[in-house]
């Protein structure tokens, strides 16, 4: 019975990452974010978990678009000091940081609605990883081309495409 404070489950999986997109008109975004944060917090608490709102853990990236976006962004940074306060139904006030970028398991999301900074970092990382292999492996004619390609794929593509499946669609500049 999910209405009681205790329930049994035949199988439980633990997931420690959650991304919650909230689409809204800009003027309603902060209120919807507070409601969603309360729901997440209460859901975790119902099963004995607590959301960690420390630096670098549970944070908010806000994307304001369209007319008036700049005016709506300013109060978050100036008046709220980049903190969103909310109070779950049964609990104390919580504060969640608003950040301009968030790094998670090697991937950096930025609040500028572009993956270009991350694409640049990945390209540099792939170039750096390839450097020691260029003369020893990639240019070595004694190693069959097929094996050189396998090494390149294993090394460079795994380094460059790590977690890219969670990226949004890239725009034309990012795709180049």
Tab-separated table of N, CA and C in Angstrom:
chain	number	residue	atom	x	y	z
A	1	UNK	N	0.852	-1.181	0.000
A	1	UNK	CA	0.000	0.000	0.000
A	1	UNK	C	0.890	1.233	0.000
A	2	UNK	N	0.886	1.992	-1.075
A	2	UNK	CA	1.731	3.179	-1.164
A	2	UNK	C	1.209	4.331	-0.316
A	3	UNK	N	-0.005	4.183	0.225
A	3	UNK	CA	-0.550	5.219	1.089
A	3	UNK	C	0.012	5.160	2.497
A	4	UNK	N	0.640	4.047	2.863
A	4	UNK	CA	1.209	3.930	4.201
A	4	UNK	C	2.664	4.386	4.176
A	5	UNK	N	3.219	4.715	5.340
A	5	UNK	CA	4.609	5.160	5.362
A	5	UNK	C	5.595	4.036	5.045
A	6	UNK	N	5.159	2.765	5.125
A	6	UNK	CA	6.034	1.642	4.845
A	6	UNK	C	5.422	0.810	3.729
A	7	UNK	N	6.237	0.338	2.846
A	7	UNK	CA	5.749	-0.562	1.803
A	7	UNK	C	6.840	-1.573	1.506
A	8	UNK	N	6.462	-2.690	0.926
A	8	UNK	CA	7.437	-3.715	0.565
A	8	UNK	C	7.622	-3.696	-0.942
A	9	UNK	N	8.769	-4.135	-1.366
A	9	UNK	CA	9.065	-4.201	-2.795
A	9	UNK	C	9.782	-5.501	-3.079
A	10	UNK	N	9.428	-6.127	-4.181
A	10	UNK	CA	10.084	-7.376	-4.565
A	10	UNK	C	11.478	-7.117	-5.113
A	11	UNK	N	11.646	-5.992	-5.777
A	11	UNK	CA	12.937	-5.668	-6.381
A	11	UNK	C	13.140	-4.156	-6.312
A	12	UNK	N	14.321	-3.751	-5.883
A	12	UNK	CA	14.622	-2.328	-5.766
A	12	UNK	C	15.940	-2.048	-6.461
A	13	UNK	N	15.953	-1.054	-7.298
A	13	UNK	CA	17.191	-0.581	-7.910
A	13	UNK	C	17.518	0.777	-7.321
A	14	UNK	N	18.787	1.014	-7.078
A	14	UNK	CA	19.236	2.295	-6.546
A	14	UNK	C	19.767	3.139	-7.695
A	15	UNK	N	19.221	4.303	-7.851
A	15	UNK	CA	19.675	5.238	-8.876
A	15	UNK	C	20.042	6.526	-8.166
A	16	UNK	N	21.263	6.994	-8.389
A	16	UNK	CA	21.661	8.201	-7.660
A	16	UNK	C	21.726	9.436	-8.549
A	17	UNK	N	21.271	9.356	-9.780
A	17	UNK	CA	21.294	10.507	-10.675
A	17	UNK	C	19.892	10.768	-11.199
A	18	UNK	N	19.534	12.025	-11.239
A	18	UNK	CA	18.222	12.413	-11.714
A	18	UNK	C	18.342	13.730	-12.453
A	19	UNK	N	17.815	13.770	-13.653
A	19	UNK	CA	17.729	14.996	-14.422
A	19	UNK	C	16.257	15.261	-14.624
A	20	UNK	N	15.809	16.422	-14.222
A	20	UNK	CA	14.400	16.742	-14.294
A	20	UNK	C	14.199	18.002	-15.128
A	21	UNK	N	13.882	17.848	-16.416
A	21	UNK	CA	13.638	19.042	-17.234
A	21	UNK	C	12.261	19.634	-16.914
A	22	UNK	N	12.207	20.947	-16.805
A	22	UNK	CA	10.947	21.641	-16.537
A	22	UNK	C	10.779	22.695	-17.615
A	23	UNK	N	9.826	22.483	-18.495
A	23	UNK	CA	9.544	23.448	-19.559
A	23	UNK	C	8.431	24.371	-19.078
A	24	UNK	N	8.633	25.657	-19.250
A	24	UNK	CA	7.680	26.608	-18.709
A	24	UNK	C	7.872	27.968	-19.360
A	25	UNK	N	6.835	28.782	-19.268
A	25	UNK	CA	7.031	30.187	-19.596
A	25	UNK	C	7.982	30.742	-18.549
A	26	UNK	N	8.857	31.625	-18.951
A	26	UNK	CA	9.912	32.120	-18.055
A	26	UNK	C	9.380	32.646	-16.734
A	27	UNK	N	8.262	33.382	-16.772
A	27	UNK	CA	7.752	33.990	-15.539
A	27	UNK	C	7.232	32.946	-14.548
A	28	UNK	N	6.935	31.716	-15.012
A	28	UNK	CA	6.437	30.661	-14.134
A	28	UNK	C	7.507	29.658	-13.728
A	29	UNK	N	8.701	29.776	-14.305
A	29	UNK	CA	9.725	28.748	-14.135
A	29	UNK	C	10.145	28.546	-12.685
A	30	UNK	N	10.398	29.615	-11.953
A	30	UNK	CA	10.872	29.465	-10.572
A	30	UNK	C	9.826	28.787	-9.690
A	31	UNK	N	8.547	29.151	-9.860
A	31	UNK	CA	7.499	28.506	-9.066
A	31	UNK	C	7.402	27.024	-9.394
A	32	UNK	N	7.472	26.682	-10.666
A	32	UNK	CA	7.416	25.267	-11.063
A	32	UNK	C	8.636	24.507	-10.566
A	33	UNK	N	9.798	25.163	-10.578
A	33	UNK	CA	11.012	24.526	-10.067
A	33	UNK	C	10.878	24.214	-8.583
A	34	UNK	N	10.302	25.135	-7.816
A	34	UNK	CA	10.107	24.903	-6.380
A	34	UNK	C	9.156	23.734	-6.136
A	35	UNK	N	8.064	23.681	-6.890
A	35	UNK	CA	7.099	22.587	-6.740
A	35	UNK	C	7.765	21.255	-7.093
A	36	UNK	N	8.480	21.219	-8.228
A	36	UNK	CA	9.152	19.985	-8.645
A	36	UNK	C	10.196	19.556	-7.615
A	37	UNK	N	10.934	20.510	-7.072
A	37	UNK	CA	11.953	20.196	-6.051
A	37	UNK	C	11.307	19.602	-4.807
A	38	UNK	N	10.169	20.144	-4.417
A	38	UNK	CA	9.445	19.585	-3.260
A	38	UNK	C	9.015	18.154	-3.533
A	39	UNK	N	8.497	17.902	-4.730
A	39	UNK	CA	8.042	16.556	-5.075
A	39	UNK	C	9.206	15.570	-5.051
A	40	UNK	N	10.335	15.953	-5.637
A	40	UNK	CA	11.513	15.083	-5.642
A	40	UNK	C	11.970	14.816	-4.210
A	41	UNK	N	12.068	15.873	-3.414
A	41	UNK	CA	12.527	15.750	-2.028
A	41	UNK	C	11.601	14.822	-1.231
A	42	UNK	N	10.300	15.032	-1.348
A	42	UNK	CA	9.328	14.213	-0.621
A	42	UNK	C	9.346	12.765	-1.103
A	43	UNK	N	9.538	12.553	-2.395
A	43	UNK	CA	9.599	11.189	-2.930
A	43	UNK	C	10.804	10.446	-2.376
A	44	UNK	N	11.944	11.113	-2.334
A	44	UNK	CA	13.144	10.482	-1.777
A	44	UNK	C	12.938	10.173	-0.300
A	45	UNK	N	12.411	11.141	0.452
A	45	UNK	CA	12.228	10.963	1.892
A	45	UNK	C	11.248	9.844	2.204
A	46	UNK	N	10.268	9.665	1.355
A	46	UNK	CA	9.267	8.614	1.574
A	46	UNK	C	9.911	7.233	1.625
A	47	UNK	N	11.009	7.068	0.911
A	47	UNK	CA	11.702	5.789	0.872
A	47	UNK	C	12.996	5.797	1.683
A	48	UNK	N	13.126	6.781	2.560
A	48	UNK	CA	14.259	6.799	3.479
A	48	UNK	C	15.522	7.434	2.938
A	49	UNK	N	15.439	8.115	1.806
A	49	UNK	CA	16.606	8.778	1.240
A	49	UNK	C	16.515	10.278	1.479
A	50	UNK	N	17.641	10.911	1.386
A	50	UNK	CA	17.676	12.370	1.517
A	50	UNK	C	18.472	12.938	0.351
A	51	UNK	N	17.945	13.975	-0.268
A	51	UNK	CA	18.629	14.617	-1.383
A	51	UNK	C	19.758	15.478	-0.834
A	52	UNK	N	20.943	15.321	-1.394
A	52	UNK	CA	22.103	16.105	-0.988
A	52	UNK	C	22.125	17.392	-1.811
A	53	UNK	N	21.978	18.522	-1.161
A	53	UNK	CA	21.985	19.809	-1.856
A	53	UNK	C	23.327	20.520	-1.710
A	54	UNK	N	24.382	19.774	-1.470
A	54	UNK	CA	25.709	20.364	-1.338
A	54	UNK	C	26.260	20.839	-2.675
A	55	UNK	N	27.352	21.582	-2.597
A	55	UNK	CA	28.009	22.111	-3.786
A	55	UNK	C	28.432	20.969	-4.705
A	56	UNK	N	28.089	21.072	-5.986
A	56	UNK	CA	28.477	20.073	-6.971
A	56	UNK	C	27.590	18.839	-6.998
A	57	UNK	N	26.531	18.811	-6.188
A	57	UNK	CA	25.667	17.626	-6.183
A	57	UNK	C	24.330	17.963	-6.836
A	58	UNK	N	23.344	18.366	-6.064
A	58	UNK	CA	22.032	18.723	-6.618
A	58	UNK	C	22.024	20.206	-6.922
A	59	UNK	N	22.042	20.522	-8.189
A	59	UNK	CA	22.111	21.924	-8.616
A	59	UNK	C	21.133	22.165	-9.748
A	60	UNK	N	20.897	23.417	-10.054
A	60	UNK	CA	19.945	23.796	-11.084
A	60	UNK	C	20.630	24.612	-12.167
A	61	UNK	N	20.416	24.211	-13.406
A	61	UNK	CA	20.808	25.008	-14.567
A	61	UNK	C	19.529	25.615	-15.114
A	62	UNK	N	19.444	26.928	-15.146
A	62	UNK	CA	18.252	27.595	-15.675
A	62	UNK	C	18.542	28.132	-17.067
A	63	UNK	N	17.629	27.887	-17.989
A	63	UNK	CA	17.730	28.392	-19.345
A	63	UNK	C	16.548	29.318	-19.586
A	64	UNK	N	16.810	30.602	-19.695
A	64	UNK	CA	15.755	31.559	-20.019
A	64	UNK	C	15.897	31.934	-21.484
A	65	UNK	N	14.805	31.819	-22.242
A	65	UNK	CA	14.814	32.145	-23.661
A	65	UNK	C	13.692	33.117	-23.987
A	66	UNK	N	13.845	33.770	-25.120
A	66	UNK	CA	12.773	34.602	-25.632
A	66	UNK	C	12.790	36.003	-25.069
A	67	UNK	N	11.740	36.773	-25.411
A	67	UNK	CA	11.661	38.171	-24.961
A	67	UNK	C	11.654	38.255	-23.440
A	68	UNK	N	12.442	39.141	-22.899
A	68	UNK	CA	12.491	39.352	-21.454
A	68	UNK	C	13.360	38.364	-20.702
A	69	UNK	N	14.090	37.498	-21.417
A	69	UNK	CA	14.902	36.470	-20.751
A	69	UNK	C	15.940	37.093	-19.822
A	70	UNK	N	16.586	38.162	-20.282
A	70	UNK	CA	17.621	38.802	-19.468
A	70	UNK	C	17.023	39.387	-18.193
A	71	UNK	N	15.869	40.022	-18.298
A	71	UNK	CA	15.236	40.615	-17.113
A	71	UNK	C	14.810	39.541	-16.115
A	72	UNK	N	14.442	38.378	-16.600
A	72	UNK	CA	14.054	37.293	-15.694
A	72	UNK	C	15.259	36.605	-15.067
A	73	UNK	N	16.375	36.629	-15.751
A	73	UNK	CA	17.591	35.992	-15.251
A	73	UNK	C	18.208	36.819	-14.107
A	74	UNK	N	18.127	38.129	-14.196
A	74	UNK	CA	18.782	39.004	-13.213
A	74	UNK	C	18.328	38.782	-11.769
A	75	UNK	N	17.013	38.693	-11.487
A	75	UNK	CA	16.618	38.467	-10.079
A	75	UNK	C	17.197	37.187	-9.485
A	76	UNK	N	17.337	36.151	-10.286
A	76	UNK	CA	17.896	34.890	-9.775
A	76	UNK	C	19.323	35.123	-9.305
A	77	UNK	N	20.096	35.855	-10.082
A	77	UNK	CA	21.497	36.083	-9.736
A	77	UNK	C	21.657	37.187	-8.692
A	78	UNK	N	20.896	38.264	-8.819
A	78	UNK	CA	21.073	39.404	-7.912
A	78	UNK	C	20.286	39.256	-6.617
A	79	UNK	N	18.965	39.073	-6.710
A	79	UNK	CA	18.116	39.045	-5.520
A	79	UNK	C	18.212	37.728	-4.760
A	80	UNK	N	18.181	36.624	-5.485
A	80	UNK	CA	18.194	35.316	-4.829
A	80	UNK	C	19.604	34.803	-4.545
A	81	UNK	N	20.601	35.511	-5.051
A	81	UNK	CA	22.010	35.120	-4.880
A	81	UNK	C	22.258	33.678	-5.352
A	82	UNK	N	21.649	33.335	-6.478
A	82	UNK	CA	21.824	32.030	-7.093
A	82	UNK	C	21.393	30.863	-6.200
A	83	UNK	N	20.406	31.089	-5.365
A	83	UNK	CA	19.866	30.038	-4.508
A	83	UNK	C	18.346	30.011	-4.652
A	84	UNK	N	17.796	28.824	-4.836
A	84	UNK	CA	16.345	28.641	-4.885
A	84	UNK	C	15.939	28.005	-3.565
A	85	UNK	N	15.081	28.689	-2.818
A	85	UNK	CA	14.601	28.156	-1.538
A	85	UNK	C	13.239	27.512	-1.732
A	86	UNK	N	13.032	26.385	-1.083
A	86	UNK	CA	11.733	25.721	-1.111
A	86	UNK	C	11.568	24.936	0.176
A	87	UNK	N	10.317	24.650	0.514
A	87	UNK	CA	10.019	23.908	1.741
A	87	UNK	C	9.104	22.737	1.394
A	88	UNK	N	9.615	21.501	1.537
A	88	UNK	CA	8.756	20.336	1.312
A	88	UNK	C	7.607	20.318	2.316
A	89	UNK	N	6.561	19.576	2.021
A	89	UNK	CA	5.364	19.544	2.860
A	89	UNK	C	5.694	19.207	4.314
A	90	UNK	N	6.565	18.214	4.509
A	90	UNK	CA	6.951	17.830	5.874
A	90	UNK	C	8.460	17.997	5.991
A	91	UNK	N	8.901	19.163	6.332
A	91	UNK	CA	10.342	19.331	6.466
A	91	UNK	C	10.773	20.772	6.542
A	92	UNK	N	12.060	20.926	6.664
A	92	UNK	CA	12.657	22.252	6.787
A	92	UNK	C	12.899	22.857	5.410
A	93	UNK	N	13.176	24.136	5.414
A	93	UNK	CA	13.486	24.828	4.166
A	93	UNK	C	14.776	24.258	3.574
A	94	UNK	N	14.789	24.087	2.287
A	94	UNK	CA	15.961	23.610	1.559
A	94	UNK	C	16.391	24.689	0.585
A	95	UNK	N	17.665	24.690	0.263
A	95	UNK	CA	18.200	25.638	-0.717
A	95	UNK	C	18.984	24.862	-1.767
A	96	UNK	N	18.696	25.192	-3.032
A	96	UNK	CA	19.391	24.551	-4.137
A	96	UNK	C	20.094	25.636	-4.938
A	97	UNK	N	21.349	25.386	-5.237
A	97	UNK	CA	22.160	26.362	-5.979
A	97	UNK	C	21.747	26.433	-7.443
A	98	UNK	N	21.787	27.637	-7.988
A	98	UNK	CA	21.621	27.848	-9.421
A	98	UNK	C	23.024	28.087	-9.966
A	99	UNK	N	23.432	27.294	-10.942
A	99	UNK	CA	24.790	27.353	-11.470
A	99	UNK	C	24.768	27.643	-12.971
A	100	UNK	N	25.893	28.099	-13.487
A	100	UNK	CA	25.996	28.348	-14.927
A	100	UNK	C	26.550	27.139	-15.668
A	101	UNK	N	27.128	26.193	-14.921
A	101	UNK	CA	27.592	24.942	-15.520
A	101	UNK	C	27.616	23.875	-14.435
A	102	UNK	N	27.524	22.629	-14.880
A	102	UNK	CA	27.532	21.516	-13.935
A	102	UNK	C	28.323	20.364	-14.541
A	103	UNK	N	29.310	19.865	-13.814
A	103	UNK	CA	30.114	18.731	-14.289
A	103	UNK	C	29.630	17.475	-13.584
A	104	UNK	N	29.362	16.447	-14.385
A	104	UNK	CA	28.911	15.177	-13.820
A	104	UNK	C	29.603	14.043	-14.554
A	105	UNK	N	30.353	13.262	-13.837
A	105	UNK	CA	31.060	12.094	-14.368
A	105	UNK	C	31.760	12.437	-15.686
A	106	UNK	N	32.515	13.528	-15.677
A	106	UNK	CA	33.325	13.864	-16.836
A	106	UNK	C	32.648	14.675	-17.911
A	107	UNK	N	31.363	14.945	-17.805
A	107	UNK	CA	30.664	15.745	-18.804
A	107	UNK	C	30.246	17.062	-18.180
A	108	UNK	N	30.490	18.138	-18.894
A	108	UNK	CA	30.139	19.460	-18.394
A	108	UNK	C	28.959	20.004	-19.182
A	109	UNK	N	27.884	20.301	-18.464
A	109	UNK	CA	26.721	20.951	-19.059
A	109	UNK	C	26.829	22.435	-18.723
A	110	UNK	N	26.613	23.274	-19.718
A	110	UNK	CA	26.677	24.712	-19.485
A	110	UNK	C	25.300	25.313	-19.673
A	111	UNK	N	25.060	26.415	-18.996
A	111	UNK	CA	23.761	27.078	-19.047
A	111	UNK	C	23.585	27.982	-20.238
A	112	UNK	N	24.409	27.833	-21.240
A	112	UNK	CA	24.301	28.686	-22.422
A	112	UNK	C	23.610	27.960	-23.572
A	113	UNK	N	22.980	26.829	-23.283
A	113	UNK	CA	22.279	26.028	-24.278
A	113	UNK	C	23.157	25.626	-25.452
A	114	UNK	N	24.394	25.369	-25.179
A	114	UNK	CA	25.301	24.909	-26.216
A	114	UNK	C	26.230	23.865	-25.626
A	115	UNK	N	26.589	22.903	-26.438
A	115	UNK	CA	27.546	21.901	-26.009
A	115	UNK	C	28.933	22.222	-26.541
A	116	UNK	N	29.086	23.374	-27.208
A	116	UNK	CA	30.359	23.723	-27.832
A	116	UNK	C	31.539	23.689	-26.859
A	117	UNK	N	31.421	24.231	-25.637
A	117	UNK	CA	32.564	24.116	-24.712
A	117	UNK	C	32.938	22.654	-24.438
A	118	UNK	N	31.945	21.798	-24.283
A	118	UNK	CA	32.231	20.380	-24.025
A	118	UNK	C	32.805	19.703	-25.267
A	119	UNK	N	32.300	20.049	-26.442
A	119	UNK	CA	32.834	19.479	-27.686
A	119	UNK	C	34.302	19.861	-27.837
A	120	UNK	N	34.637	21.108	-27.533
A	120	UNK	CA	36.039	21.560	-27.621
A	120	UNK	C	36.927	20.801	-26.645
A	121	UNK	N	36.450	20.606	-25.438
A	121	UNK	CA	37.221	19.864	-24.435
A	121	UNK	C	37.445	18.430	-24.908
A	122	UNK	N	36.414	17.809	-25.465
A	122	UNK	CA	36.539	16.437	-25.948
A	122	UNK	C	37.522	16.342	-27.114
A	123	UNK	N	37.464	17.295	-28.043
A	123	UNK	CA	38.387	17.288	-29.178
A	123	UNK	C	39.832	17.413	-28.685
A	124	UNK	N	40.059	18.304	-27.737
A	124	UNK	CA	41.400	18.470	-27.177
A	124	UNK	C	41.840	17.202	-26.453
A	125	UNK	N	40.927	16.572	-25.740
A	125	UNK	CA	41.235	15.344	-25.011
A	125	UNK	C	41.609	14.216	-25.977
A	126	UNK	N	40.863	14.108	-27.081
A	126	UNK	CA	41.168	13.073	-28.072
A	126	UNK	C	42.522	13.339	-28.723
A	127	UNK	N	42.806	14.592	-29.017
A	127	UNK	CA	44.081	14.954	-29.634
A	127	UNK	C	45.245	14.629	-28.698
A	128	UNK	N	45.069	14.964	-27.424
A	128	UNK	CA	46.109	14.694	-26.432
A	128	UNK	C	46.313	13.192	-26.249
A	129	UNK	N	45.222	12.430	-26.238
A	129	UNK	CA	45.325	10.977	-26.066
A	129	UNK	C	46.004	10.321	-27.262
A	130	UNK	N	45.819	10.893	-28.451
A	130	UNK	CA	46.390	10.297	-29.672
A	130	UNK	C	47.877	10.592	-29.827
A	131	UNK	N	48.336	11.685	-29.268
A	131	UNK	CA	49.721	12.129	-29.480
A	131	UNK	C	50.760	11.041	-29.267
A	132	UNK	N	50.752	10.298	-28.163
A	132	UNK	CA	51.787	9.264	-27.975
A	132	UNK	C	51.684	8.104	-28.972
A	133	UNK	N	50.536	7.922	-29.591
A	133	UNK	CA	50.320	6.790	-30.485
A	133	UNK	C	50.598	7.105	-31.958
A	134	UNK	N	50.740	8.376	-32.292
A	134	UNK	CA	50.865	8.745	-33.711
A	134	UNK	C	52.059	8.068	-34.365
A	135	UNK	N	53.237	8.255	-33.804
A	135	UNK	CA	54.427	7.677	-34.446
A	135	UNK	C	54.576	6.185	-34.164
A	136	UNK	N	54.167	5.755	-32.983
A	136	UNK	CA	54.364	4.352	-32.606
A	136	UNK	C	53.328	3.417	-33.220
A	137	UNK	N	52.106	3.885	-33.428
A	137	UNK	CA	51.044	2.992	-33.895
A	137	UNK	C	50.450	3.459	-35.219
A	138	UNK	N	49.928	4.680	-35.255
A	138	UNK	CA	49.169	5.128	-36.412
A	138	UNK	C	49.998	5.250	-37.689
A	139	UNK	N	51.278	5.618	-37.578
A	139	UNK	CA	52.138	5.749	-38.761
A	139	UNK	C	53.002	4.515	-39.019
A	140	UNK	N	52.875	3.523	-38.196
A	140	UNK	CA	53.702	2.312	-38.329
A	140	UNK	C	53.113	1.395	-39.397
A	141	UNK	N	53.792	1.286	-40.510
A	141	UNK	CA	53.298	0.466	-41.624
A	141	UNK	C	53.410	-1.033	-41.344
A	142	UNK	N	54.183	-1.414	-40.312
A	142	UNK	CA	54.301	-2.827	-39.956
A	142	UNK	C	53.013	-3.348	-39.314
A	143	UNK	N	52.200	-2.431	-38.784
A	143	UNK	CA	50.922	-2.805	-38.176
A	143	UNK	C	49.844	-2.671	-39.250
A	144	UNK	N	49.075	-3.720	-39.483
A	144	UNK	CA	48.028	-3.643	-40.504
A	144	UNK	C	47.055	-2.486	-40.239
A	145	UNK	N	46.575	-1.881	-41.309
A	145	UNK	CA	45.669	-0.733	-41.215
A	145	UNK	C	44.455	-1.062	-40.351
A	146	UNK	N	43.913	-2.237	-40.515
A	146	UNK	CA	42.729	-2.648	-39.756
A	146	UNK	C	42.987	-2.600	-38.251
A	147	UNK	N	44.165	-3.038	-37.823
A	147	UNK	CA	44.507	-3.014	-36.391
A	147	UNK	C	44.732	-1.586	-35.910
A	148	UNK	N	45.330	-0.743	-36.741
A	148	UNK	CA	45.513	0.665	-36.366
A	148	UNK	C	44.151	1.349	-36.183
A	149	UNK	N	43.221	1.026	-37.072
A	149	UNK	CA	41.876	1.592	-36.945
A	149	UNK	C	41.189	1.109	-35.676
A	150	UNK	N	41.384	-0.158	-35.319
A	150	UNK	CA	40.796	-0.684	-34.083
A	150	UNK	C	41.340	0.060	-32.865
A	151	UNK	N	42.645	0.311	-32.850
A	151	UNK	CA	43.261	1.043	-31.734
A	151	UNK	C	42.694	2.456	-31.678
A	152	UNK	N	42.593	3.098	-32.853
A	152	UNK	CA	42.068	4.452	-32.892
A	152	UNK	C	40.644	4.489	-32.349
A	153	UNK	N	39.811	3.570	-32.796
A	153	UNK	CA	38.423	3.552	-32.323
A	153	UNK	C	38.351	3.334	-30.821
A	154	UNK	N	39.100	2.354	-30.343
A	154	UNK	CA	39.065	2.032	-28.911
A	154	UNK	C	39.539	3.198	-28.059
A	155	UNK	N	40.599	3.840	-28.486
A	155	UNK	CA	41.177	4.920	-27.695
A	155	UNK	C	40.425	6.230	-27.876
A	156	UNK	N	40.342	6.690	-29.096
A	156	UNK	CA	39.823	8.029	-29.341
A	156	UNK	C	38.312	8.126	-29.229
A	157	UNK	N	37.604	7.194	-29.829
A	157	UNK	CA	36.158	7.308	-29.811
A	157	UNK	C	35.588	7.099	-28.413
A	158	UNK	N	36.167	6.193	-27.641
A	158	UNK	CA	35.671	6.015	-26.269
A	158	UNK	C	35.950	7.265	-25.439
A	159	UNK	N	37.080	7.901	-25.686
A	159	UNK	CA	37.423	9.127	-24.952
A	159	UNK	C	36.543	10.291	-25.394
A	160	UNK	N	36.329	10.403	-26.696
A	160	UNK	CA	35.587	11.545	-27.225
A	160	UNK	C	34.086	11.445	-27.095
A	161	UNK	N	33.558	10.229	-27.125
A	161	UNK	CA	32.115	10.077	-27.118
A	161	UNK	C	31.551	9.600	-25.790
A	162	UNK	N	32.369	9.583	-24.742
A	162	UNK	CA	31.903	9.178	-23.419
A	162	UNK	C	30.705	10.035	-23.022
A	163	UNK	N	29.592	9.427	-22.738
A	163	UNK	CA	28.347	10.051	-22.285
A	163	UNK	C	27.722	11.010	-23.293
A	164	UNK	N	28.138	10.983	-24.543
A	164	UNK	CA	27.538	11.906	-25.506
A	164	UNK	C	26.095	11.516	-25.817
A	165	UNK	N	25.675	10.329	-25.430
A	165	UNK	CA	24.284	9.932	-25.664
A	165	UNK	C	23.317	10.765	-24.836
A	166	UNK	N	23.796	11.438	-23.794
A	166	UNK	CA	22.926	12.285	-22.991
A	166	UNK	C	22.965	13.747	-23.432
A	167	UNK	N	23.757	14.041	-24.450
A	167	UNK	CA	23.805	15.417	-24.956
A	167	UNK	C	22.520	15.739	-25.704
A	168	UNK	N	22.155	17.013	-25.730
A	168	UNK	CA	21.047	17.411	-26.599
A	168	UNK	C	21.513	17.376	-28.052
A	169	UNK	N	20.605	17.551	-28.999
A	169	UNK	CA	21.005	17.627	-30.397
A	169	UNK	C	21.979	18.783	-30.586
A	170	UNK	N	23.050	18.548	-31.313
A	170	UNK	CA	24.028	19.588	-31.541
A	170	UNK	C	23.563	20.519	-32.660
A	171	UNK	N	23.860	21.818	-32.494
A	171	UNK	CA	23.540	22.736	-33.581
A	171	UNK	C	24.639	22.640	-34.646
A	172	UNK	N	24.497	23.385	-35.749
A	172	UNK	CA	25.426	23.263	-36.887
A	172	UNK	C	26.867	23.548	-36.477
A	173	UNK	N	27.113	24.559	-35.651
A	173	UNK	CA	28.487	24.895	-35.218
A	173	UNK	C	29.095	23.781	-34.380
A	174	UNK	N	28.298	23.192	-33.506
A	174	UNK	CA	28.803	22.122	-32.653
A	174	UNK	C	29.079	20.851	-33.448
A	175	UNK	N	28.242	20.567	-34.420
A	175	UNK	CA	28.386	19.341	-35.208
A	175	UNK	C	29.647	19.367	-36.069
A	176	UNK	N	30.088	20.553	-36.486
A	176	UNK	CA	31.325	20.664	-37.288
A	176	UNK	C	32.507	20.239	-36.450
